[in-house]
Amino acid sequence: MWSFPVEKYKAVHQQVLSCEGSLNHLQEQVKLSSQRLPQIYALVENVTARLEPYQYLHDQGVYTALSLHLLGQELSQLETDITAIHSQLNNGQTRKLSKEVVKLRGDVDRMTTSDTINMKTVKEKLRYLKNSAESCKSIPKDFRGQERYCLKGLITNISDPVMTKVNPHGNSYISGSWGKQAQMDSLAQMSSYWVLPLLNSNIWGNSVSIYQTYEDFMASAKKKDYAFASSYTHADAIEGPSAVLYGEALYYHCYRSADVCHYDLNTNIVKRVTLPGIGVGFNNKFPYCYYDCRANSDVDIEADETGLWAIYATMGNHGNIVVSRLVWDSEGDELNVTQTWATRLFKKAVTNAFMVCGVLYATRYVDEYREEVFYAFDTATGKEDNSLALPLEKVAKGVASLSYNPTNRQIFMYNDGYLLAYQAHF
């Protein structure tokens, strides 16, 4: 009695098939989303936690009363320090610092009632004054006058490699550090050389090899191995490609911490000190990068004519390099941080760094066979120099560590498994 709607049936049937395909695709997307949602939630929570300290920028503008209060507290501490330094030294530089901090106090007091002063400018001035105060603590006793060549100023030239050798464990171990005994008056180990390749994932290590003479080192013979941790994941194990043999101890970055370790070669005892600063970077938070990041190079231990140093970065200094001076107290049997300077050099924008005569030098990548020393920060004056262009030859692309040795004024590079040494000229 009636005609079957074949055309409409076909159209509806096609729509059903299409919807079934779309539904299956949608089910796959829902399933995938349900699997990824926990990861996304975790990522959002992590980002939220990291942004929380800066939430006031969105809520109430550039800064709040709390920010000003904290700034005032920091300035009060600086006033106390400068007053103490001035009472001890009472020279032209301390008088100048006292006048500048009084002026800055006036700026901060006005800032509490007015928004006309840029807070960033005031914080930069505060950073400069704090660096100057840290420098005053050691001038002229420690930073100038001990070595005549230090008085000449910055390094003027770096030689071609004067020594080239493959790491005794083989060039497959691309990260680590090496060098010569760095304490200038260390009689027991005056000619010692040491090598510390990172044997676990090119990130962690727990032993160091020491050669008593240069000849033994070059022949990779008669070495003595010291194990300062029972495993690569022990709290006393080394993290990152930086260490220095200074006197009768090895100094290095302690495993997954903001600490520097002191390992006594005679007693096998490890002592440590926590680096100062808000949010000290470790576990690959602020490694050396520039061209290619070097895994877990967050904390760099160095030695020069003035003693021991730690080079690192903090969240409080916005990822810029911080330099702290380390001193081993033999009477108290403890490692201490005596002074700290904050620079404006972003740590991830450099390949590596080292200390010479109390001056921080930083390098950057030029090409596969060249690095360049381009930056210097003088802890004695707080002054920076961005105009350097000192070339460093290399045999491989990556630079795991750079360190200076005051006993022979040589710079040691661990270059992707190759050991290179250069002569510094003043």
Coordinates of C-alpha atoms in Angstrom, one line a residue:
M1 CA 0.0 0.0 0.0
W2 CA 3.0 2.3 0.5
S3 CA 6.4 2.7 -0.9
F4 CA 9.4 2.0 1.4
P5 CA 11.6 5.1 1.8
V6 CA 14.8 3.5 0.5
E7 CA 16.7 6.8 0.0
K8 CA 15.9 8.1 3.4
Y9 CA 16.8 4.7 5.0
K10 CA 20.1 4.8 3.3
A11 CA 20.8 8.3 4.5
V12 CA 19.8 7.5 8.1
H13 CA 21.9 4.2 7.9
Q14 CA 24.9 6.2 6.7
Q15 CA 24.4 8.7 9.6
V16 CA 24.3 5.8 12.1
L17 CA 27.5 4.4 10.8
S18 CA 29.1 7.8 10.9
C19 CA 27.9 8.4 14.4
E20 CA 29.2 5.0 15.5
G21 CA 32.7 5.9 14.2
S22 CA 32.6 9.3 15.8
L23 CA 31.4 7.7 19.1
N24 CA 34.3 5.2 19.0
H25 CA 36.8 8.0 18.4
L26 CA 35.2 10.0 21.2
Q27 CA 35.5 7.0 23.6
E28 CA 39.2 6.7 22.8
Q29 CA 39.7 10.4 23.5
V30 CA 37.8 10.1 26.8
K31 CA 39.9 7.1 27.8
L32 CA 43.1 8.9 26.9
S33 CA 42.0 12.0 28.8
S34 CA 41.2 9.9 31.9
Q35 CA 44.7 8.5 31.8
R36 CA 46.4 11.9 31.3
L37 CA 44.2 13.9 33.7
P38 CA 46.2 12.9 36.8
Q39 CA 49.4 14.0 35.1
I40 CA 47.8 17.3 34.1
Y41 CA 46.5 17.9 37.6
A42 CA 49.9 17.2 39.0
L43 CA 51.5 19.7 36.5
V44 CA 48.9 22.4 37.3
E45 CA 49.5 21.9 41.1
N46 CA 53.3 22.2 40.5
V47 CA 52.9 25.4 38.4
T48 CA 50.4 26.8 40.9
A49 CA 52.8 26.2 43.8
R50 CA 55.7 27.9 41.8
L51 CA 53.6 30.9 40.9
E52 CA 52.1 31.3 44.4
P53 CA 55.0 33.6 45.6
Y54 CA 54.3 36.0 42.7
Q55 CA 50.5 36.0 43.0
Y56 CA 50.5 39.5 44.4
L57 CA 51.6 40.7 40.9
H58 CA 48.2 39.7 39.6
D59 CA 46.1 40.7 42.7
Q60 CA 47.5 44.0 43.9
G61 CA 50.1 45.3 41.4
V62 CA 53.9 45.4 41.4
Y63 CA 54.4 45.1 45.1
T64 CA 52.5 45.0 48.4
A65 CA 52.9 46.2 51.9
L66 CA 54.3 42.8 52.8
S67 CA 56.9 43.1 50.1
L68 CA 57.9 46.5 51.4
H69 CA 58.0 45.2 55.0
L70 CA 60.4 42.4 53.9
L71 CA 62.5 44.9 52.0
G72 CA 62.7 47.1 55.1
Q73 CA 63.8 44.1 57.2
E74 CA 66.5 43.3 54.7
L75 CA 67.7 46.9 54.7
S76 CA 67.7 47.0 58.5
Q77 CA 70.0 43.9 58.6
L78 CA 72.3 45.6 56.1
E79 CA 72.4 48.8 58.2
T80 CA 73.4 46.7 61.2
D81 CA 76.2 44.9 59.2
I82 CA 77.6 48.2 57.7
T83 CA 77.6 49.9 61.1
A84 CA 79.6 46.9 62.5
I85 CA 82.0 47.0 59.6
H86 CA 82.4 50.8 59.9
S87 CA 83.1 50.6 63.6
Q88 CA 86.0 48.1 62.8
L89 CA 87.5 49.7 59.7
N90 CA 86.4 53.3 59.7
N91 CA 87.8 54.1 56.3
G92 CA 86.7 56.0 53.2
Q93 CA 84.9 53.1 51.7
T94 CA 82.9 52.3 54.8
R95 CA 81.9 55.9 55.3
K96 CA 80.7 56.0 51.7
L97 CA 78.7 52.8 52.3
S98 CA 77.1 54.3 55.4
K99 CA 76.0 57.4 53.5
E100 CA 74.5 55.4 50.6
V101 CA 72.6 53.1 52.9
V102 CA 71.1 56.2 54.7
K103 CA 70.0 57.5 51.4
L104 CA 68.4 54.1 50.5
R105 CA 66.6 54.1 53.8
G106 CA 65.0 57.4 52.8
D107 CA 63.9 55.9 49.5
V108 CA 62.3 52.9 51.2
D109 CA 60.5 55.1 53.7
R110 CA 59.1 57.2 50.9
M111 CA 58.1 54.1 49.0
T112 CA 55.8 53.0 51.8
T113 CA 53.6 56.1 51.2
S114 CA 54.2 56.6 47.4
D115 CA 54.4 54.5 44.3
T116 CA 56.7 56.9 42.5
I117 CA 59.9 55.0 43.2
N118 CA 60.6 51.8 41.1
M119 CA 61.0 48.9 43.5
K120 CA 63.2 47.0 41.0
T121 CA 65.7 49.9 41.1
V122 CA 65.7 50.0 44.8
K123 CA 66.3 46.2 45.0
E124 CA 69.1 46.4 42.6
K125 CA 70.7 49.2 44.7
L126 CA 70.2 47.0 47.8
R127 CA 72.0 44.1 46.0
Y128 CA 74.9 46.3 45.2
L129 CA 75.2 47.6 48.7
K130 CA 75.0 44.1 50.2
N131 CA 77.8 42.9 47.8
S132 CA 79.9 46.0 48.8
A133 CA 79.3 45.1 52.5
E134 CA 80.4 41.5 51.9
S135 CA 83.6 42.8 50.1
C136 CA 84.4 45.1 53.0
K137 CA 84.6 42.2 55.4
S138 CA 87.8 41.0 53.7
I139 CA 89.5 44.0 52.3
P140 CA 92.4 44.3 52.3
K141 CA 93.4 41.2 54.3
D142 CA 92.3 38.3 52.0
F143 CA 91.6 39.6 48.6
R144 CA 94.5 41.7 47.5
G145 CA 98.2 41.7 48.1
Q146 CA 98.9 38.0 48.7
E147 CA 100.0 37.4 45.1
R148 CA 101.6 40.1 43.0
Y149 CA 99.9 39.0 39.8
C150 CA 96.5 39.3 41.4
L151 CA 97.2 43.1 41.7
K152 CA 97.5 43.3 37.9
G153 CA 93.8 42.9 37.4
L154 CA 91.8 40.5 35.3
I155 CA 93.3 37.6 33.2
T156 CA 94.5 39.0 29.9
N157 CA 95.1 35.8 28.0
I158 CA 94.7 32.0 28.1
S159 CA 97.1 29.7 26.3
D160 CA 96.3 26.9 24.0
P161 CA 96.0 23.5 25.8
V162 CA 99.3 22.7 27.5
M163 CA 98.1 19.2 28.5
T164 CA 95.7 16.9 26.8
K165 CA 94.8 13.4 28.1
V166 CA 91.9 11.0 27.9
N167 CA 90.1 10.3 31.2
P168 CA 91.6 7.0 32.7
H169 CA 88.2 5.5 32.7
G170 CA 87.7 6.2 28.9
N171 CA 86.1 9.1 27.1
S172 CA 82.6 7.4 27.4
Y173 CA 82.4 9.0 30.8
I174 CA 81.6 12.5 29.6
S175 CA 81.0 14.2 33.0
G176 CA 83.3 14.8 35.9
S177 CA 86.2 16.9 37.1
W178 CA 89.9 16.7 37.6
G179 CA 92.9 18.8 38.6
K180 CA 95.9 19.3 40.8
Q181 CA 96.1 19.9 44.6
A182 CA 94.8 23.4 45.0
Q183 CA 96.0 24.4 48.4
M184 CA 99.2 26.4 48.0
D185 CA 100.8 25.4 51.3
S186 CA 99.8 21.8 51.3
L187 CA 103.1 20.0 51.7
A188 CA 101.8 16.4 51.9
Q189 CA 100.0 16.5 48.5
M190 CA 102.0 19.3 46.8
S191 CA 102.2 17.4 43.5
S192 CA 99.1 15.4 43.6
Y193 CA 96.7 15.1 40.7
W194 CA 93.2 13.7 41.0
V195 CA 90.4 12.5 38.6
L196 CA 86.7 12.2 39.5
P197 CA 84.6 10.9 36.6
L198 CA 80.9 10.5 37.2
L199 CA 80.3 6.8 36.7
N200 CA 76.5 6.6 37.3
S201 CA 74.4 8.1 34.5
N202 CA 77.1 10.8 34.1
I203 CA 75.5 12.5 37.2
W204 CA 76.7 10.7 40.4
G205 CA 79.9 9.4 41.8
N206 CA 81.2 8.1 45.1
S207 CA 85.0 7.8 44.8
V208 CA 88.1 9.8 43.6
S209 CA 91.4 8.6 42.2
I210 CA 94.6 10.4 43.4
Y211 CA 98.0 10.2 41.8
Q212 CA 101.0 11.4 43.9
T213 CA 103.0 12.7 40.9
Y214 CA 102.5 14.2 37.5
E215 CA 104.3 11.3 35.9
D216 CA 102.0 8.8 37.6
F217 CA 99.0 10.8 36.5
M218 CA 100.1 10.9 32.9
A219 CA 100.8 7.1 32.9
S220 CA 97.6 6.4 34.8
A221 CA 99.7 4.4 37.3
K222 CA 100.1 4.0 41.1
K223 CA 96.8 5.7 41.8
K224 CA 95.0 5.5 45.2
D225 CA 91.2 5.3 45.2
Y226 CA 89.2 6.9 48.0
A227 CA 85.5 6.0 48.5
F228 CA 83.5 8.6 50.4
A229 CA 80.1 7.0 50.1
S230 CA 78.9 3.4 50.0
S231 CA 76.7 3.9 46.9
Y232 CA 75.9 6.4 44.2
T233 CA 72.6 7.2 46.0
H234 CA 74.1 7.7 49.5
A235 CA 73.6 11.1 51.1
D236 CA 77.4 11.6 51.0
A237 CA 77.7 10.7 47.3
I238 CA 78.7 13.4 44.8
E239 CA 76.1 15.0 42.5
G240 CA 77.2 16.9 39.4
P241 CA 80.6 17.4 37.7
S242 CA 82.4 19.6 40.2
A243 CA 84.9 18.9 42.9
V244 CA 88.2 20.2 44.2
L245 CA 91.1 18.6 46.1
Y246 CA 92.1 21.3 48.7
G247 CA 94.6 20.3 51.4
E248 CA 93.8 17.0 53.0
A249 CA 90.1 17.0 51.8
L250 CA 87.9 16.7 48.8
Y251 CA 85.1 19.3 48.5
Y252 CA 82.1 18.5 46.3
H253 CA 78.3 19.0 46.0
C254 CA 76.4 16.5 48.2
Y255 CA 73.8 14.2 46.7
R256 CA 70.4 15.8 46.0
S257 CA 70.8 18.6 48.5
A258 CA 71.8 22.3 48.8
D259 CA 74.9 21.2 50.8
V260 CA 78.6 21.2 50.1
C261 CA 80.5 18.2 51.4
H262 CA 84.0 18.1 52.9
Y263 CA 85.6 14.6 52.8
D264 CA 88.7 14.1 54.9
L265 CA 91.2 11.8 53.1
N266 CA 92.8 10.8 56.4
T267 CA 89.7 10.0 58.5
N268 CA 87.1 9.2 55.8
I269 CA 84.7 11.5 57.6
V270 CA 82.3 13.7 55.7
K271 CA 81.2 17.1 57.0
R272 CA 78.8 19.4 55.2
V273 CA 77.4 23.0 55.1
T274 CA 74.1 24.2 53.6
L275 CA 74.5 27.0 51.1
P276 CA 72.6 30.3 52.0
G277 CA 69.8 31.8 49.9
I278 CA 66.1 31.5 49.1
G279 CA 65.5 28.4 47.0
V280 CA 69.1 27.2 46.3
G281 CA 69.0 25.3 43.0
F282 CA 70.0 21.6 43.0
N283 CA 68.9 18.4 41.2
N284 CA 69.0 20.1 37.8
K285 CA 67.1 23.2 38.7
F286 CA 69.8 25.8 37.7
P287 CA 72.5 23.8 35.7
Y288 CA 75.0 25.3 33.4
C289 CA 73.4 25.5 29.9
Y290 CA 74.0 28.1 27.2
Y291 CA 74.3 25.8 24.2
D292 CA 73.5 22.4 25.9
C293 CA 72.6 21.9 29.6
R294 CA 75.1 19.9 31.6
A295 CA 73.1 17.5 33.9
N296 CA 73.0 18.4 37.6
S297 CA 75.7 21.1 37.4
D298 CA 73.8 23.3 39.8
V299 CA 76.5 23.7 42.4
D300 CA 80.1 24.4 41.3
I301 CA 83.0 24.1 43.9
E302 CA 86.1 26.1 43.1
A303 CA 89.4 27.1 44.7
D304 CA 91.8 30.1 44.1
E305 CA 94.4 32.2 45.8
T306 CA 91.9 33.3 48.4
G307 CA 90.4 29.9 49.3
L308 CA 87.3 27.9 48.5
W309 CA 84.2 29.0 46.7
A310 CA 80.7 27.7 45.8
I311 CA 79.0 29.0 42.6
Y312 CA 75.3 28.3 42.3
A313 CA 71.9 30.1 41.7
T314 CA 68.8 30.7 43.8
M315 CA 65.2 31.5 43.2
G316 CA 65.6 34.5 45.5
N317 CA 68.2 35.9 43.0
H318 CA 65.9 34.9 40.0
G319 CA 68.2 32.1 38.8
N320 CA 71.2 34.4 38.6
I321 CA 74.6 33.3 39.9
V322 CA 75.4 33.5 43.6
V323 CA 79.0 33.2 44.9
S324 CA 79.7 32.1 48.5
R325 CA 83.0 31.8 50.2
L326 CA 83.7 28.6 52.1
V327 CA 86.1 28.3 55.0
W328 CA 87.1 25.0 56.8
D329 CA 87.4 25.6 60.6
S330 CA 90.0 23.0 61.7
E331 CA 89.5 23.8 65.4
G332 CA 85.7 23.5 65.3
D333 CA 86.0 20.7 62.7
E334 CA 83.3 22.2 60.5
L335 CA 82.7 23.8 57.1
N336 CA 81.3 27.4 57.1
V337 CA 80.0 29.9 54.6
T338 CA 81.5 33.3 55.5
Q339 CA 80.4 35.7 52.7
T340 CA 77.9 35.7 49.8
W341 CA 77.6 37.8 46.7
A342 CA 74.7 38.0 44.3
T343 CA 75.4 38.7 40.6
R344 CA 73.1 39.7 37.7
L345 CA 74.4 36.8 35.4
F346 CA 71.7 34.2 34.7
K347 CA 73.3 30.8 35.4
K348 CA 71.6 29.0 32.6
A349 CA 73.1 31.5 30.1
V350 CA 76.7 30.3 30.7
T351 CA 78.6 27.1 29.9
N352 CA 80.7 27.1 33.0
A353 CA 82.6 29.3 35.6
F354 CA 85.7 29.4 37.8
M355 CA 87.4 31.7 40.3
V356 CA 90.7 33.4 40.1
C357 CA 92.1 35.9 42.7
G358 CA 88.6 36.4 44.1
V359 CA 87.1 37.1 40.6
L360 CA 84.3 35.0 39.1
Y361 CA 84.9 34.2 35.4
A362 CA 82.1 32.8 33.2
T363 CA 82.3 31.1 29.8
R364 CA 80.0 30.7 26.8
Y365 CA 79.8 28.3 23.8
V366 CA 81.3 29.6 20.5
D367 CA 81.4 26.4 18.4
E368 CA 82.3 22.8 18.8
Y369 CA 86.0 23.5 19.3
R370 CA 85.9 26.8 21.1
E371 CA 84.6 28.4 24.3
E372 CA 85.0 32.0 25.3
V373 CA 85.5 33.7 28.7
F374 CA 83.1 36.7 28.4
Y375 CA 82.2 37.8 31.9
A376 CA 83.9 38.7 35.2
F377 CA 82.6 39.7 38.6
D378 CA 85.1 41.0 41.2
T379 CA 84.1 40.1 44.8
A380 CA 86.6 42.6 46.1
T381 CA 84.8 45.6 44.4
G382 CA 81.4 44.2 43.4
K383 CA 82.1 45.3 39.8
E384 CA 81.1 43.4 36.7
D385 CA 82.8 43.2 33.3
N386 CA 80.9 42.0 30.2
S387 CA 83.5 42.9 27.7
L388 CA 85.9 40.0 27.9
A389 CA 86.6 37.8 24.9
L390 CA 89.2 35.2 26.0
P391 CA 89.2 32.1 23.8
L392 CA 89.5 28.5 25.1
E393 CA 90.2 25.7 22.7
K394 CA 88.6 22.3 23.2
V395 CA 88.5 18.9 21.5
A396 CA 84.9 18.1 22.1
K397 CA 81.6 20.1 22.2
G398 CA 80.6 19.7 25.9
V399 CA 82.3 21.3 28.9
A400 CA 81.5 19.3 32.1
S401 CA 83.7 21.4 34.5
L402 CA 86.2 24.2 34.6
S403 CA 88.5 24.9 37.5
Y404 CA 91.5 27.1 38.2
N405 CA 94.6 26.0 40.2
P406 CA 96.5 28.8 42.1
T407 CA 99.7 26.6 42.6
N408 CA 100.6 26.8 38.9
R409 CA 97.9 29.3 37.5
Q410 CA 96.5 26.7 35.2
I411 CA 92.8 26.2 34.2
F412 CA 91.6 22.6 34.1
M413 CA 88.7 21.5 31.8
Y414 CA 86.8 18.2 31.8
N415 CA 85.8 18.2 28.1
D416 CA 83.4 15.3 27.4
G417 CA 85.8 12.7 28.8
Y418 CA 89.0 14.5 27.7
L419 CA 91.3 16.3 30.3
L420 CA 92.7 19.6 29.1
A421 CA 94.8 22.2 30.9
Y422 CA 95.6 25.8 30.0
Q423 CA 98.0 28.5 31.3
A424 CA 96.4 31.7 32.5
H425 CA 98.3 35.0 31.9
F426 CA 97.8 38.3 33.8

